[in-house]
Short mmCIF file of C-alpha atoms and ligand atoms in Angstrom, two decimals:
data_model
loop_
_atom_site.label_atom_id
_atom_site.label_comp_id
_atom_site.label_asym_id
_atom_site.label_seq_id
_atom_site.Cartn_x
_atom_site.Cartn_y
_atom_site.Cartn_z
CA MET R 15 91.44 77.43 132.98
CA ASN R 16 91.59 74.79 130.30
CA HIS R 17 94.99 73.10 130.30
CA ASN R 18 94.34 71.42 126.97
CA ASP R 19 94.25 74.70 125.14
CA PRO R 20 97.77 76.12 124.94
CA THR R 21 96.47 79.63 124.20
CA ARG R 22 94.68 79.65 127.56
CA SER R 23 97.78 78.65 129.48
CA ASP R 24 99.25 81.09 131.97
CA THR R 25 102.80 79.96 131.33
CA PRO R 26 105.33 82.62 130.33
CA GLN R 27 105.88 80.84 127.00
CA VAL R 28 102.52 82.06 125.73
CA ARG R 29 103.26 85.16 123.70
CA PRO R 30 100.75 87.93 122.93
CA GLU R 31 100.61 86.81 119.31
CA ASP R 32 99.56 83.34 120.45
CA GLU R 33 96.34 84.50 122.04
CA VAL R 34 95.44 87.77 120.35
CA VAL R 35 93.20 86.03 117.79
CA ARG R 36 91.32 84.12 120.49
CA ILE R 37 90.77 87.28 122.55
CA CYS R 38 89.61 89.31 119.54
CA SER R 39 87.17 86.54 118.59
CA ASP R 40 85.86 86.23 122.15
CA LEU R 41 85.22 89.98 122.27
CA ILE R 42 83.43 90.05 118.91
CA ARG R 43 81.07 87.31 120.16
CA ILE R 44 80.01 89.56 123.04
CA ASP R 45 77.43 91.94 121.59
CA SER R 46 78.24 95.42 122.88
CA THR R 47 76.28 97.42 120.32
CA ASN R 48 75.93 101.12 121.07
CA TYR R 49 72.80 102.58 119.43
CA GLY R 50 73.52 105.98 120.89
CA ASP R 51 70.19 106.18 122.74
CA GLY R 52 71.00 103.95 125.70
CA SER R 53 68.93 101.05 124.35
CA GLY R 54 71.76 98.63 123.61
CA PRO R 55 73.15 95.78 125.70
CA GLY R 56 75.89 98.03 127.15
CA GLU R 57 79.54 97.17 127.66
CA ARG R 58 79.20 95.32 130.97
CA ALA R 59 79.56 91.78 129.55
CA ALA R 60 82.62 92.76 127.52
CA ALA R 61 84.09 94.56 130.53
CA GLU R 62 83.56 91.49 132.72
CA TYR R 63 85.31 89.40 130.09
CA VAL R 64 88.30 91.77 130.22
CA MET R 65 88.29 91.60 134.04
CA GLY R 66 88.30 87.80 133.82
CA GLU R 67 91.23 87.69 131.41
CA LEU R 68 93.18 89.99 133.72
CA ALA R 69 92.22 88.09 136.88
CA GLU R 70 93.40 84.85 135.25
CA VAL R 71 96.96 86.23 135.22
CA GLY R 72 96.67 87.70 138.71
CA LEU R 73 95.81 91.30 137.85
CA GLU R 74 93.12 93.19 139.66
CA ALA R 75 91.67 95.89 137.43
CA GLU R 76 88.82 98.21 138.30
CA LEU R 77 85.43 98.07 136.64
CA LEU R 78 83.62 101.41 136.77
CA GLU R 79 80.07 102.08 135.65
CA SER R 80 78.81 105.51 134.64
CA GLU R 81 75.30 104.05 134.54
CA PRO R 82 74.11 100.50 135.07
CA GLY R 83 75.60 98.42 132.25
CA ARG R 84 77.88 101.14 130.89
CA ALA R 85 81.17 99.71 132.07
CA THR R 86 84.77 100.87 131.67
CA VAL R 87 87.80 98.85 132.83
CA VAL R 88 90.94 100.60 134.11
CA LEU R 89 94.29 99.17 135.14
CA ARG R 90 97.55 100.88 135.97
CA LEU R 91 100.92 99.11 135.66
CA GLU R 92 104.11 100.51 137.08
CA GLY R 93 106.82 101.22 134.54
CA GLN R 94 110.54 100.44 134.43
CA ASP R 95 111.16 104.11 135.11
CA PRO R 96 108.39 105.54 137.29
CA THR R 97 110.06 108.96 137.26
CA ARG R 98 109.02 109.43 133.63
CA SER R 99 105.60 110.77 132.71
CA GLY R 100 102.89 108.19 132.25
CA LEU R 101 101.30 106.77 129.11
CA ALA R 102 97.63 105.94 128.53
CA VAL R 103 96.81 103.02 126.23
CA HIS R 104 93.11 102.80 125.52
CA GLY R 105 90.48 101.07 123.47
CA HIS R 106 86.70 101.12 123.48
CA LEU R 107 84.50 98.10 124.14
CA ASP R 108 81.36 99.25 122.32
CA VAL R 109 80.64 98.80 118.61
CA VAL R 110 78.25 100.45 116.17
CA PRO R 111 75.13 98.49 115.15
CA ALA R 112 75.35 95.84 112.43
CA ASN R 113 72.47 94.77 110.19
CA ALA R 114 73.11 91.02 109.82
CA ASP R 115 71.16 90.81 106.52
CA ASP R 116 73.76 93.03 104.82
CA TRP R 117 76.71 90.88 105.88
CA GLN R 118 78.30 87.80 104.36
CA ALA R 119 79.00 86.46 107.87
CA ASP R 120 77.32 86.67 111.28
CA PRO R 121 78.46 90.07 112.67
CA PHE R 122 78.74 88.52 116.12
CA GLY R 123 80.05 85.12 115.03
CA ALA R 124 83.80 85.87 114.79
CA GLU R 125 83.98 83.33 112.01
CA GLU R 126 87.46 82.67 110.63
CA ARG R 127 87.37 82.73 106.85
CA ASP R 128 90.01 83.53 104.20
CA GLY R 129 92.57 84.14 106.94
CA CYS R 130 90.41 86.81 108.58
CA ILE R 131 88.25 87.09 111.69
CA TRP R 132 84.87 88.46 110.62
CA GLY R 133 82.58 90.51 112.80
CA ARG R 134 81.53 93.88 114.15
CA GLY R 135 84.51 95.32 116.00
CA ALA R 136 87.14 93.34 114.08
CA VAL R 137 88.46 96.70 112.90
CA ASP R 138 86.79 99.16 115.28
CA MET R 139 88.19 98.26 117.71
CA LYS R 140 88.14 94.87 119.36
CA ASP R 141 91.27 94.11 117.33
CA MET R 142 93.26 96.68 119.30
CA ASP R 143 91.49 95.75 122.55
CA ALA R 144 92.77 92.22 122.02
CA MET R 145 96.32 93.39 121.26
CA ILE R 146 96.32 95.47 124.43
CA LEU R 147 94.88 92.70 126.57
CA ALA R 148 97.23 90.04 125.19
CA ASN R 149 100.21 92.26 125.99
CA ILE R 150 99.04 93.09 129.51
CA ARG R 151 98.63 89.34 130.16
CA HIS R 152 102.14 88.75 128.87
CA PHE R 153 103.55 91.45 131.15
CA ALA R 154 101.83 89.80 134.11
CA ARG R 155 102.92 86.26 133.26
CA THR R 156 106.55 87.21 132.69
CA GLY R 157 106.86 89.88 135.36
CA THR R 158 107.85 92.38 132.68
CA LYS R 159 107.22 96.08 133.17
CA PRO R 160 106.23 98.53 130.46
CA ALA R 161 108.77 101.28 129.86
CA ARG R 162 106.64 103.92 131.60
CA ASP R 163 103.85 103.92 134.14
CA THR R 164 100.95 102.93 131.94
CA THR R 165 97.21 103.38 132.43
CA PHE R 166 95.26 100.89 130.35
CA VAL R 167 91.61 101.70 129.72
CA PHE R 168 88.82 99.80 127.99
CA PHE R 169 86.17 102.48 127.55
CA ALA R 170 82.40 102.39 127.25
CA ASP R 171 80.49 104.61 124.85
CA GLU R 172 83.11 105.82 122.38
CA GLU R 173 80.67 105.37 119.51
CA ALA R 174 78.27 107.91 120.99
CA GLY R 175 80.84 110.57 121.87
CA GLY R 176 82.11 109.13 125.16
CA THR R 177 79.53 110.78 127.43
CA HIS R 178 79.21 107.52 129.41
CA GLY R 179 82.83 106.51 128.88
CA SER R 180 85.90 108.65 128.34
CA HIS R 181 84.36 112.03 129.17
CA TRP R 182 82.73 110.54 132.26
CA LEU R 183 85.99 109.00 133.45
CA VAL R 184 87.87 112.27 132.88
CA ASP R 185 85.19 114.15 134.86
CA HIS R 186 84.75 111.68 137.71
CA HIS R 187 87.98 109.69 138.03
CA PRO R 188 90.78 111.84 136.60
CA GLN R 189 93.22 110.37 139.15
CA TRP R 190 93.71 107.40 136.81
CA PHE R 191 95.51 109.78 134.46
CA GLU R 192 97.68 111.53 137.02
CA GLY R 193 101.11 112.12 135.54
CA VAL R 194 100.03 110.87 132.11
CA SER R 195 101.33 113.04 129.28
CA GLU R 196 100.54 111.00 126.15
CA ALA R 197 98.11 108.41 124.88
CA ILE R 198 97.75 105.92 122.08
CA SER R 199 94.57 104.41 120.72
CA GLU R 200 92.69 103.66 117.51
CA VAL R 201 92.53 104.64 113.84
CA GLY R 202 96.20 104.86 113.06
CA GLY R 203 99.20 102.61 112.62
CA TYR R 204 97.65 100.54 109.84
CA SER R 205 99.36 100.07 106.51
CA VAL R 206 98.40 101.13 103.02
CA THR R 207 100.29 99.79 100.04
CA LEU R 208 101.61 102.42 97.68
CA ALA R 209 102.70 101.83 94.09
CA THR R 210 106.18 103.28 93.54
CA PRO R 211 108.41 103.35 90.47
CA GLN R 212 110.43 100.54 92.13
CA GLY R 213 107.42 98.39 93.04
CA GLU R 214 105.09 98.33 96.01
CA ARG R 215 105.92 99.90 99.35
CA ARG R 216 103.93 99.80 102.55
CA ALA R 217 103.25 103.02 104.43
CA TYR R 218 101.87 103.08 107.96
CA LEU R 219 99.54 105.97 108.70
CA LEU R 220 100.12 107.26 112.18
CA GLN R 221 97.26 109.42 113.38
CA THR R 222 98.54 112.71 114.79
CA ALA R 223 95.43 114.91 114.47
CA GLU R 224 91.64 114.68 114.66
CA LYS R 225 89.05 117.05 113.31
CA GLY R 226 86.60 118.55 115.74
CA ILE R 227 82.89 117.77 115.86
CA ALA R 228 79.93 120.14 115.76
CA TRP R 229 76.62 118.32 115.53
CA LEU R 230 74.13 121.07 114.83
CA ARG R 231 70.36 121.32 114.62
CA LEU R 232 68.75 123.81 112.25
CA ARG R 233 65.31 125.00 113.24
CA ALA R 234 63.37 127.06 110.72
CA HIS R 235 60.41 129.13 111.83
CA GLY R 236 57.53 130.24 109.66
CA ARG R 237 53.82 130.95 109.56
CA ALA R 238 51.45 128.01 109.87
CA GLY R 239 48.44 127.89 107.61
CA HIS R 240 46.09 126.11 105.24
CA GLY R 241 47.77 124.14 102.46
CA SER R 242 45.53 125.82 99.85
CA VAL R 243 46.53 129.40 100.73
CA PRO R 244 49.66 131.11 99.36
CA ASN R 245 52.30 131.42 102.11
CA ASP R 246 55.66 133.16 101.67
CA GLU R 247 56.78 132.29 105.18
CA ASN R 248 56.77 128.51 104.84
CA ALA R 249 59.18 126.97 107.39
CA ILE R 250 59.98 124.00 105.14
CA VAL R 251 60.90 126.26 102.25
CA ARG R 252 63.11 128.35 104.53
CA LEU R 253 64.81 125.23 105.85
CA ALA R 254 65.28 123.79 102.36
CA ALA R 255 66.86 127.02 101.18
CA ALA R 256 69.21 127.02 104.18
CA ILE R 257 70.20 123.41 103.51
CA GLY R 258 70.76 124.25 99.85
CA ARG R 259 73.08 127.12 100.76
CA ILE R 260 75.05 124.98 103.23
CA ALA R 261 75.38 122.13 100.73
CA ALA R 262 76.53 124.47 97.98
CA HIS R 263 79.09 126.23 100.14
CA GLU R 264 82.67 125.59 99.12
CA TRP R 265 84.66 125.33 102.30
CA PRO R 266 88.11 126.79 101.78
CA ARG R 267 90.92 124.30 101.57
CA GLU R 268 93.55 124.44 104.24
CA TYR R 269 96.44 122.06 104.52
CA ILE R 270 97.26 121.57 108.20
CA ALA R 271 100.74 120.30 109.04
CA SER R 272 99.85 116.60 109.29
CA VAL R 273 97.91 116.65 106.01
CA ARG R 274 100.64 118.53 104.18
CA GLU R 275 103.31 116.14 105.40
CA LEU R 276 101.24 113.13 104.37
CA LEU R 277 100.56 114.51 100.89
CA ASP R 278 104.17 115.53 100.33
CA SER R 279 105.46 112.14 101.48
CA VAL R 280 103.01 110.13 99.41
CA SER R 281 103.79 112.32 96.42
CA GLU R 282 107.48 111.62 96.83
CA ILE R 283 107.11 107.87 97.43
CA THR R 284 104.74 107.31 94.52
CA ALA R 285 106.38 109.89 92.22
CA THR R 286 102.96 111.48 91.76
CA PRO R 287 103.08 115.27 91.53
CA TYR R 288 100.21 117.31 92.94
CA SER R 289 99.20 120.88 93.38
CA ASP R 290 96.84 122.40 95.94
CA ASP R 291 94.17 122.63 93.24
CA ASP R 292 94.71 119.22 91.70
CA LEU R 293 94.99 116.35 94.15
CA GLU R 294 92.98 113.64 92.41
CA ALA R 295 95.85 111.55 91.04
CA LEU R 296 97.62 111.70 94.38
CA LEU R 297 94.55 110.75 96.41
CA ASP R 298 93.97 107.78 94.10
CA THR R 299 97.32 106.32 95.13
CA LEU R 300 95.90 105.92 98.66
CA GLY R 301 93.13 103.54 97.59
CA GLY R 302 90.38 103.10 100.19
CA ALA R 303 92.17 105.31 102.73
CA GLN R 304 91.56 108.38 100.56
CA GLY R 305 88.13 108.92 102.14
CA PHE R 306 89.76 109.70 105.47
CA VAL R 307 92.16 112.09 103.75
CA ARG R 308 89.50 113.84 101.64
CA GLY R 309 87.67 114.68 104.85
CA THR R 310 90.70 116.49 106.22
CA LEU R 311 91.33 118.98 103.42
CA GLN R 312 88.67 121.43 104.63
CA ASP R 313 85.81 121.77 107.09
CA THR R 314 82.70 119.81 106.17
CA ALA R 315 78.95 120.11 106.82
CA ASN R 316 76.70 117.20 105.83
CA VAL R 317 72.95 117.26 106.38
CA THR R 318 71.98 113.88 107.85
CA MET R 319 68.39 114.17 109.15
CA LEU R 320 65.28 116.11 108.24
CA GLU R 321 61.92 116.48 109.98
CA SER R 322 58.79 118.54 109.44
CA GLY R 323 55.08 118.51 108.84
CA TYR R 324 52.19 116.37 110.05
CA LYS R 325 49.39 116.65 107.47
CA HIS R 326 49.21 116.93 103.69
CA ASN R 327 47.11 120.14 103.77
CA VAL R 328 48.75 121.90 106.74
CA ILE R 329 51.74 124.21 106.38
CA PRO R 330 53.75 123.58 109.56
CA GLN R 331 55.11 126.33 111.75
CA SER R 332 58.61 124.89 112.02
CA ALA R 333 61.00 122.47 110.36
CA THR R 334 64.27 120.98 111.58
CA ALA R 335 67.34 119.38 110.08
CA VAL R 336 70.51 118.10 111.68
CA VAL R 337 73.93 118.75 110.23
CA ASP R 338 77.12 116.84 110.98
CA CYS R 339 79.92 119.42 110.85
CA ARG R 340 83.61 118.61 111.25
CA PHE R 341 86.22 121.32 111.57
CA LEU R 342 89.99 121.45 111.29
CA PRO R 343 92.05 122.52 114.33
CA GLY R 344 91.49 126.23 114.93
CA HIS R 345 88.41 126.44 112.68
CA GLU R 346 85.53 126.02 115.12
CA ASP R 347 84.53 129.68 115.37
CA ASP R 348 84.81 130.17 111.62
CA LEU R 349 82.68 127.13 110.92
CA MET R 350 79.98 128.19 113.36
CA SER R 351 79.72 131.72 112.04
CA THR R 352 79.68 130.47 108.44
CA VAL R 353 76.86 128.00 109.14
CA ARG R 354 74.85 130.66 110.99
CA GLU R 355 75.25 133.04 108.08
CA LEU R 356 74.28 130.41 105.51
CA ALA R 357 71.28 129.36 107.62
CA GLY R 358 69.83 132.85 107.33
CA GLU R 359 67.64 134.98 109.54
CA HIS R 360 64.67 132.59 109.93
CA VAL R 361 66.71 129.52 110.80
CA GLU R 362 68.14 129.04 114.28
CA VAL R 363 71.34 127.04 114.71
CA GLU R 364 71.58 124.98 117.91
CA VAL R 365 74.59 122.98 119.05
CA HIS R 366 73.56 119.42 119.89
CA HIS R 367 77.06 118.08 120.57
CA ARG R 368 80.54 119.44 120.11
CA ASP R 369 84.05 118.23 120.71
CA VAL R 370 87.48 119.62 120.08
CA ALA R 371 89.89 119.19 117.21
CA ILE R 372 93.33 118.00 118.28
CA GLU R 373 96.73 118.05 116.67
CA ALA R 374 100.08 116.70 117.88
CA ALA R 375 103.49 117.01 116.30
CA PHE R 376 104.85 114.19 114.17
CA GLU R 377 108.12 114.24 116.07
CA GLY R 378 109.51 113.59 119.52
CA ASP R 379 110.39 110.47 121.51
CA LEU R 380 106.99 108.83 121.46
CA VAL R 381 106.57 109.19 117.69
CA GLU R 382 110.10 107.87 117.25
CA ALA R 383 109.26 104.85 119.44
CA MET R 384 106.15 104.09 117.38
CA LYS R 385 108.15 104.35 114.16
CA GLN R 386 110.96 102.12 115.42
CA SER R 387 108.56 99.44 116.70
CA LEU R 388 106.87 99.32 113.31
CA LEU R 389 110.14 99.28 111.39
CA ARG R 390 111.60 96.47 113.51
CA GLU R 391 108.71 94.28 112.32
CA ASP R 392 108.45 95.72 108.82
CA PRO R 393 111.83 97.13 107.73
CA GLY R 394 111.70 99.31 104.67
CA ALA R 395 108.19 100.58 105.27
CA ALA R 396 107.38 104.28 105.51
CA VAL R 397 105.65 105.78 108.55
CA LEU R 398 103.60 108.89 107.78
CA PRO R 399 101.37 111.23 109.79
CA TYR R 400 97.72 111.80 109.00
CA CYS R 401 94.67 113.57 110.33
CA LEU R 402 91.50 111.63 111.12
CA SER R 403 88.27 113.09 109.79
CA GLY R 404 86.39 111.45 112.67
CA GLY R 405 87.05 111.48 116.40
CA THR R 406 88.28 109.17 119.16
CA ASP R 407 88.42 109.08 122.95
CA ASN R 408 91.68 111.03 122.67
CA LYS R 409 89.48 114.13 122.54
CA ALA R 410 88.32 113.49 126.11
CA LEU R 411 91.86 112.84 127.33
CA SER R 412 93.01 116.08 125.70
CA ARG R 413 90.97 117.89 128.37
CA LEU R 414 93.59 116.66 130.86
CA GLY R 415 96.41 117.93 128.65
CA ILE R 416 97.16 114.44 127.32
CA ARG R 417 98.51 114.36 123.76
CA GLY R 418 96.83 111.55 121.84
CA TYR R 419 97.91 109.50 118.84
CA GLY R 420 96.21 106.81 116.77
CA PHE R 421 98.48 103.77 116.90
CA ALA R 422 96.77 100.40 116.54
CA PRO R 423 99.45 98.74 114.43
CA LEU R 424 98.31 96.43 111.62
CA ARG R 425 100.27 95.23 108.61
CA LEU R 426 97.55 94.69 106.02
CA PRO R 427 97.47 92.88 102.70
CA ALA R 428 97.59 95.26 99.72
CA ASP R 429 94.19 94.15 98.42
CA LEU R 430 92.26 94.55 101.68
CA ASP R 431 90.16 97.72 101.50
CA PHE R 432 90.54 98.50 105.17
CA ALA R 433 89.44 102.07 105.88
CA PRO R 434 85.84 101.67 104.57
CA MET R 435 85.30 98.80 107.04
CA PHE R 436 85.13 101.24 109.96
CA HIS R 437 81.36 101.20 110.61
CA GLY R 438 80.97 99.38 107.26
CA ILE R 439 79.72 95.91 106.40
CA ASP R 440 81.78 92.70 106.32
CA GLU R 441 84.22 94.11 108.86
CA ARG R 442 87.14 91.70 109.18
CA VAL R 443 90.76 91.64 110.21
CA PRO R 444 93.45 89.22 109.02
CA THR R 445 94.72 86.98 111.81
CA ALA R 446 98.31 87.60 110.64
CA SER R 447 97.69 91.35 111.02
CA LEU R 448 96.48 90.86 114.59
CA GLN R 449 99.60 88.85 115.41
CA PHE R 450 101.79 91.51 113.81
CA GLY R 451 100.01 94.20 115.81
CA ALA R 452 100.42 92.28 119.07
CA ARG R 453 104.18 92.06 118.46
CA VAL R 454 104.58 95.71 117.50
CA LEU R 455 102.50 96.95 120.40
CA GLY R 456 104.44 94.79 122.87
CA ASP R 457 107.73 96.08 121.52
CA PHE R 458 106.45 99.64 121.74
CA LEU R 459 105.21 99.31 125.32
CA ARG R 460 108.59 97.95 126.43
CA THR R 461 110.64 100.62 124.62
CA CYS R 462 108.58 103.80 124.40
ZN1 LIG N 520 86.48 103.19 117.22
#
């Protein structure tokens, strides 16, 4: 321990907001890229860093590996009232790849520039990892207990569906979640700035639902042959036609509860009317966050990869494409039968990976606690529910009956286009936002 650096001190006076920036920067500098094929550096180094930060304040966490290098850290703290059901607070340690040439800053440099920490994971989600870690350290230094028994997890492998992280832990070590009824994690709790007739107003988007995932592979079969001979059973043509039908399909709109409540609330706050057929003006009021919302108005099916053929003058026997499908809660069967129908008789549809859609109510004690913690730091703001078009480790925890929310609180400047930075370039987080988040999360953990 370096006694010259006050943020490394283990004295009770060090608050979470005093060291959250250092921890976030340290984590960004540890490359934990997840390429999805097992070829990356793994999460072990980041996990060992977390273990070290915990050990420094006298906490013994457990480091678990699903495979060599794929490390998850778990720690359970007793709550003020152990008779209440437990809470899980989790982040993931891996990040998606970053192509340094596309960035204005070194993706693993954690450079501080324009009041922000730059780097892969600054938004997804070493920011929240740092807020969690800074608060655990504060609990340990001050002898404070969280309100409820709390299981803290720093997962491996979220960016590849959690096979080596959350799903593995749920399958092999579910005892860590015994008695846990609810969870909080990423992609929610950040602010967007809305224009209202009275001026600007911040709204925090609390994530209460996630679409489900169906990663499908289309395999068209045909008749192989010479490239000079007419062939009406060409696999590539059959695949192309199937892709064309899927792309042209208009998925019916359905407004699930969280989406409807978000749209109604934003409409009221911004005085922007909308109808179910005309949302454009309303979506525009959400700025960069509208992409997330657009993805939650219906099921989606995007073709993302295509493969066939091996010689200019040979008609191949088969052709494949992969489709990234996302479905609203309750829509999985509908989506699958629609895709099969659109694919047609010569194109097989295989499921490569699937995961559930989840939806929790925007009400109850936990939601109220999240709201109050935000409003204590940012009075006058609105707190609204929303559905995430992507997925998080909350899907895995839902298999244990745990209700998951996205609550990684960040008060963001109005001009920071935040949502597109998830998996985007020039990912960065304002240091003031990190400090705000550390305060809100600490308040929440003590009062929830
Ligand atoms: Zn993430």
